[in-house]
Amino acid sequence: MTQTTEAAAVEETPSSGGSRIHRAWFVAAVTFVTIIGAAAFRSLPGLLIDPLHQDFGWSRGTIGAAVSVNLALYGLTAPFAAALMDRFGIRRVVAVALTVIAVGSGLTVWMTAAWQLMLYWGLLVGLGSGSMALAFAATVTNRWFTERRGLVTGILTAASASGQLIFLPVLSWMVEKHDWRPAAITVALAALAVVPFVWLLLRDHPADVGLKPYGAVDFVPKPAPVQGAARRAVTVLFKAARTGPFWLLAGTFAICGASTNGLVQTHFVPAAHDHGMPVTAAASLLAVIGVFDVVGTVASGWFTDRFEPRRLLAVYYALRGVSLLFLPMLLAPSVHPPMLFFIVFYGLDWVATVPPTVALCREQYGDDSAIVFGWVLASHQVGAALIAFLGGVARDVFGTYDMVWYASGALCAAAALMALVIRRRPAPVPLVATA
């Protein structure tokens, strides 16, 4: 018996009667820790708007433009990163991405002009974070799991919220007590600290360690490296773009990004501060959103394994839109029970949309689903980028964020309707043997 066959026999999947914990769960755990460590960069933009405005005199629109470049690249890089993972492996792509994030965040300490913010935080951190986007989680899930995919997607998506929970209070305290520069250095160090975990513990494919994917009946050989990563990403885009479900998924996810990363994550802290709330208190509320986001996203993954993803998406977007319409009436100098109710309600729905969206991509596009989801994620970040910029402009022009909250609530209602009209892909008809 060969070494590979012995390994497969010793560490079988639970579905085939093995007693040991399948290696896929350890890979998922390493991925979870990696995303947590990289989540620091997503916690910082909303905390930088007021300090950079005060230090350099840059308008909120200018700062929001740099954040929008970051968010757009976060999404536009994702499909190419998924293809690069097929070409060079997950470990190499993610390790390089974390290093680029660390360099970009570290260089912001020495910036003196707005174009440098665009270059360091917008370009470098945007490119690095795009390679650490949810396409990373989708790739790991698709390769290592055939069962419990919805649950695993929910857990890995929740990792970003867990990182936000860890880093937001710390970074906000640093910004308020010690300036924004120590916070930027913390982001750089957090990204670098995860690199050894990725390189030593992450594996690209179950076949690398002689295993079947979790829940698989048959052993799956590791596919050969796919040449032409960029060409494949573009080819998959053109192929998917000829189908109606792609545009509906992209449209709904663009609204998802606009109403989360672009709006709440970027502008909630300065909006609350406009109403007299201390920055640390507002940042702590965002962290609490992260707590309930973990619960909501994992629960959404569980629901996605059991219920129709289209209907789940419609419910999630409708509830999010209602909550955003009430937010302008809840902002106040202090935290009161109705605001806490909003935080809990909104937090449960923050990225609950990801597991059903990934499931619909998998249902519609099969083996190309990770790259298709990368493009859908790109639309998510383009939507986030537009609102990050337009939210800052609206604040400069009107002196308030109220109009942006109301517009986002209306967009969520539209997303709920779009989700309901995504058609189901017919299941393949089994072949019947004839005499």
PDB file of N, CA and C in Angstrom, residues 378-416:
ATOM      1  N   ALA A 378     -16.743  41.454  -6.822  1.00  0.00           N
ATOM      2  CA  ALA A 378     -16.262  42.720  -7.382  1.00  0.00           C
ATOM      3  C   ALA A 378     -17.392  43.738  -7.444  1.00  0.00           C
ATOM      4  N   SER A 379     -18.582  43.282  -7.837  1.00  0.00           N
ATOM      5  CA  SER A 379     -19.727  44.204  -7.864  1.00  0.00           C
ATOM      6  C   SER A 379     -20.068  44.664  -6.451  1.00  0.00           C
ATOM      7  N   HIS A 380     -19.939  43.782  -5.476  1.00  0.00           N
ATOM      8  CA  HIS A 380     -20.154  44.132  -4.070  1.00  0.00           C
ATOM      9  C   HIS A 380     -19.261  45.296  -3.677  1.00  0.00           C
ATOM     10  N   GLN A 381     -17.996  45.215  -4.055  1.00  0.00           N
ATOM     11  CA  GLN A 381     -17.045  46.242  -3.659  1.00  0.00           C
ATOM     12  C   GLN A 381     -17.169  47.512  -4.490  1.00  0.00           C
ATOM     13  N   VAL A 382     -17.601  47.388  -5.734  1.00  0.00           N
ATOM     14  CA  VAL A 382     -17.868  48.600  -6.516  1.00  0.00           C
ATOM     15  C   VAL A 382     -19.028  49.364  -5.890  1.00  0.00           C
ATOM     16  N   GLY A 383     -20.058  48.639  -5.476  1.00  0.00           N
ATOM     17  CA  GLY A 383     -21.155  49.293  -4.763  1.00  0.00           C
ATOM     18  C   GLY A 383     -20.689  49.933  -3.474  1.00  0.00           C
ATOM     19  N   ALA A 384     -19.822  49.219  -2.741  1.00  0.00           N
ATOM     20  CA  ALA A 384     -19.270  49.780  -1.511  1.00  0.00           C
ATOM     21  C   ALA A 384     -18.432  51.016  -1.789  1.00  0.00           C
ATOM     22  N   ALA A 385     -17.638  50.954  -2.866  1.00  0.00           N
ATOM     23  CA  ALA A 385     -16.768  52.082  -3.209  1.00  0.00           C
ATOM     24  C   ALA A 385     -17.579  53.330  -3.551  1.00  0.00           C
ATOM     25  N   LEU A 386     -18.658  53.142  -4.317  1.00  0.00           N
ATOM     26  CA  LEU A 386     -19.490  54.291  -4.692  1.00  0.00           C
ATOM     27  C   LEU A 386     -20.095  54.963  -3.467  1.00  0.00           C
ATOM     28  N   ILE A 387     -20.607  54.165  -2.532  1.00  0.00           N
ATOM     29  CA  ILE A 387     -21.232  54.753  -1.350  1.00  0.00           C
ATOM     30  C   ILE A 387     -20.187  55.336  -0.409  1.00  0.00           C
ATOM     31  N   ALA A 388     -19.010  54.719  -0.325  1.00  0.00           N
ATOM     32  CA  ALA A 388     -17.949  55.292   0.508  1.00  0.00           C
ATOM     33  C   ALA A 388     -17.591  56.693   0.021  1.00  0.00           C
ATOM     34  N   PHE A 389     -17.534  56.860  -1.303  1.00  0.00           N
ATOM     35  CA  PHE A 389     -17.224  58.177  -1.871  1.00  0.00           C
ATOM     36  C   PHE A 389     -18.424  59.118  -1.780  1.00  0.00           C
ATOM     37  N   LEU A 390     -19.585  58.645  -2.246  1.00  0.00           N
ATOM     38  CA  LEU A 390     -20.757  59.521  -2.275  1.00  0.00           C
ATOM     39  C   LEU A 390     -21.232  59.871  -0.863  1.00  0.00           C
ATOM     40  N   GLY A 391     -21.029  58.957   0.089  1.00  0.00           N
ATOM     41  CA  GLY A 391     -21.389  59.273   1.471  1.00  0.00           C
ATOM     42  C   GLY A 391     -20.571  60.426   2.014  1.00  0.00           C
ATOM     43  N   GLY A 392     -19.253  60.426   1.706  1.00  0.00           N
ATOM     44  CA  GLY A 392     -18.407  61.541   2.126  1.00  0.00           C
ATOM     45  C   GLY A 392     -18.796  62.840   1.451  1.00  0.00           C
ATOM     46  N   VAL A 393     -19.116  62.764   0.150  1.00  0.00           N
ATOM     47  CA  VAL A 393     -19.541  63.962  -0.579  1.00  0.00           C
ATOM     48  C   VAL A 393     -20.855  64.494  -0.019  1.00  0.00           C
ATOM     49  N   ALA A 394     -21.800  63.587   0.256  1.00  0.00           N
ATOM     50  CA  ALA A 394     -23.091  64.005   0.812  1.00  0.00           C
ATOM     51  C   ALA A 394     -22.905  64.701   2.156  1.00  0.00           C
ATOM     52  N   ARG A 395     -21.997  64.192   2.971  1.00  0.00           N
ATOM     53  CA  ARG A 395     -21.731  64.824   4.264  1.00  0.00           C
ATOM     54  C   ARG A 395     -21.129  66.211   4.080  1.00  0.00           C
ATOM     55  N   ASP A 396     -20.222  66.355   3.106  1.00  0.00           N
ATOM     56  CA  ASP A 396     -19.632  67.674   2.834  1.00  0.00           C
ATOM     57  C   ASP A 396     -20.689  68.662   2.335  1.00  0.00           C
ATOM     58  N   VAL A 397     -21.618  68.193   1.485  1.00  0.00           N
ATOM     59  CA  VAL A 397     -22.594  69.077   0.851  1.00  0.00           C
ATOM     60  C   VAL A 397     -23.768  69.396   1.776  1.00  0.00           C
ATOM     61  N   PHE A 398     -24.334  68.380   2.417  1.00  0.00           N
ATOM     62  CA  PHE A 398     -25.556  68.562   3.208  1.00  0.00           C
ATOM     63  C   PHE A 398     -25.305  68.694   4.702  1.00  0.00           C
ATOM     64  N   GLY A 399     -24.097  68.366   5.139  1.00  0.00           N
ATOM     65  CA  GLY A 399     -23.798  68.452   6.563  1.00  0.00           C
ATOM     66  C   GLY A 399     -24.403  67.336   7.390  1.00  0.00           C
ATOM     67  N   THR A 400     -24.923  66.303   6.729  1.00  0.00           N
ATOM     68  CA  THR A 400     -25.544  65.181   7.429  1.00  0.00           C
ATOM     69  C   THR A 400     -25.508  63.960   6.524  1.00  0.00           C
ATOM     70  N   TYR A 401     -25.620  62.777   7.148  1.00  0.00           N
ATOM     71  CA  TYR A 401     -25.645  61.525   6.400  1.00  0.00           C
ATOM     72  C   TYR A 401     -27.059  61.007   6.175  1.00  0.00           C
ATOM     73  N   ASP A 402     -28.093  61.717   6.611  1.00  0.00           N
ATOM     74  CA  ASP A 402     -29.450  61.181   6.606  1.00  0.00           C
ATOM     75  C   ASP A 402     -29.899  60.688   5.226  1.00  0.00           C
ATOM     76  N   MET A 403     -29.619  61.482   4.190  1.00  0.00           N
ATOM     77  CA  MET A 403     -30.065  61.114   2.847  1.00  0.00           C
ATOM     78  C   MET A 403     -29.456  59.786   2.407  1.00  0.00           C
ATOM     79  N   VAL A 404     -28.201  59.534   2.810  1.00  0.00           N
ATOM     80  CA  VAL A 404     -27.527  58.299   2.410  1.00  0.00           C
ATOM     81  C   VAL A 404     -28.168  57.085   3.075  1.00  0.00           C
ATOM     82  N   TRP A 405     -28.563  57.232   4.358  1.00  0.00           N
ATOM     83  CA  TRP A 405     -29.233  56.116   5.037  1.00  0.00           C
ATOM     84  C   TRP A 405     -30.542  55.763   4.335  1.00  0.00           C
ATOM     85  N   TYR A 406     -31.337  56.787   4.008  1.00  0.00           N
ATOM     86  CA  TYR A 406     -32.632  56.530   3.379  1.00  0.00           C
ATOM     87  C   TYR A 406     -32.460  55.890   1.995  1.00  0.00           C
ATOM     88  N   ALA A 407     -31.505  56.395   1.215  1.00  0.00           N
ATOM     89  CA  ALA A 407     -31.273  55.841  -0.125  1.00  0.00           C
ATOM     90  C   ALA A 407     -30.840  54.380  -0.047  1.00  0.00           C
ATOM     91  N   SER A 408     -30.006  54.052   0.930  1.00  0.00           N
ATOM     92  CA  SER A 408     -29.551  52.672   1.075  1.00  0.00           C
ATOM     93  C   SER A 408     -30.692  51.741   1.469  1.00  0.00           C
ATOM     94  N   GLY A 409     -31.603  52.231   2.314  1.00  0.00           N
ATOM     95  CA  GLY A 409     -32.763  51.424   2.664  1.00  0.00           C
ATOM     96  C   GLY A 409     -33.620  51.099   1.453  1.00  0.00           C
ATOM     97  N   ALA A 410     -33.804  52.092   0.574  1.00  0.00           N
ATOM     98  CA  ALA A 410     -34.582  51.863  -0.646  1.00  0.00           C
ATOM     99  C   ALA A 410     -33.882  50.877  -1.573  1.00  0.00           C
ATOM    100  N   LEU A 411     -32.562  50.973  -1.670  1.00  0.00           N
ATOM    101  CA  LEU A 411     -31.811  50.039  -2.515  1.00  0.00           C
ATOM    102  C   LEU A 411     -31.951  48.601  -2.011  1.00  0.00           C
ATOM    103  N   CYS A 412     -31.962  48.425  -0.699  1.00  0.00           N
ATOM    104  CA  CYS A 412     -32.122  47.082  -0.135  1.00  0.00           C
ATOM    105  C   CYS A 412     -33.479  46.478  -0.505  1.00  0.00           C
ATOM    106  N   ALA A 413     -34.505  47.306  -0.547  1.00  0.00           N
ATOM    107  CA  ALA A 413     -35.814  46.816  -0.972  1.00  0.00           C
ATOM    108  C   ALA A 413     -35.764  46.328  -2.420  1.00  0.00           C
ATOM    109  N   ALA A 414     -35.043  47.071  -3.269  1.00  0.00           N
ATOM    110  CA  ALA A 414     -34.882  46.641  -4.657  1.00  0.00           C
ATOM    111  C   ALA A 414     -34.116  45.322  -4.741  1.00  0.00           C
ATOM    112  N   ALA A 415     -33.096  45.156  -3.904  1.00  0.00           N
ATOM    113  CA  ALA A 415     -32.309  43.920  -3.911  1.00  0.00           C
ATOM    114  C   ALA A 415     -33.173  42.720  -3.516  1.00  0.00           C
ATOM    115  N   ALA A 416     -34.096  42.919  -2.576  1.00  0.00           N
ATOM    116  CA  ALA A 416     -34.981  41.826  -2.173  1.00  0.00           C
ATOM    117  C   ALA A 416     -35.819  41.340  -3.351  1.00  0.00           C
TER     118      ALA A 416
END
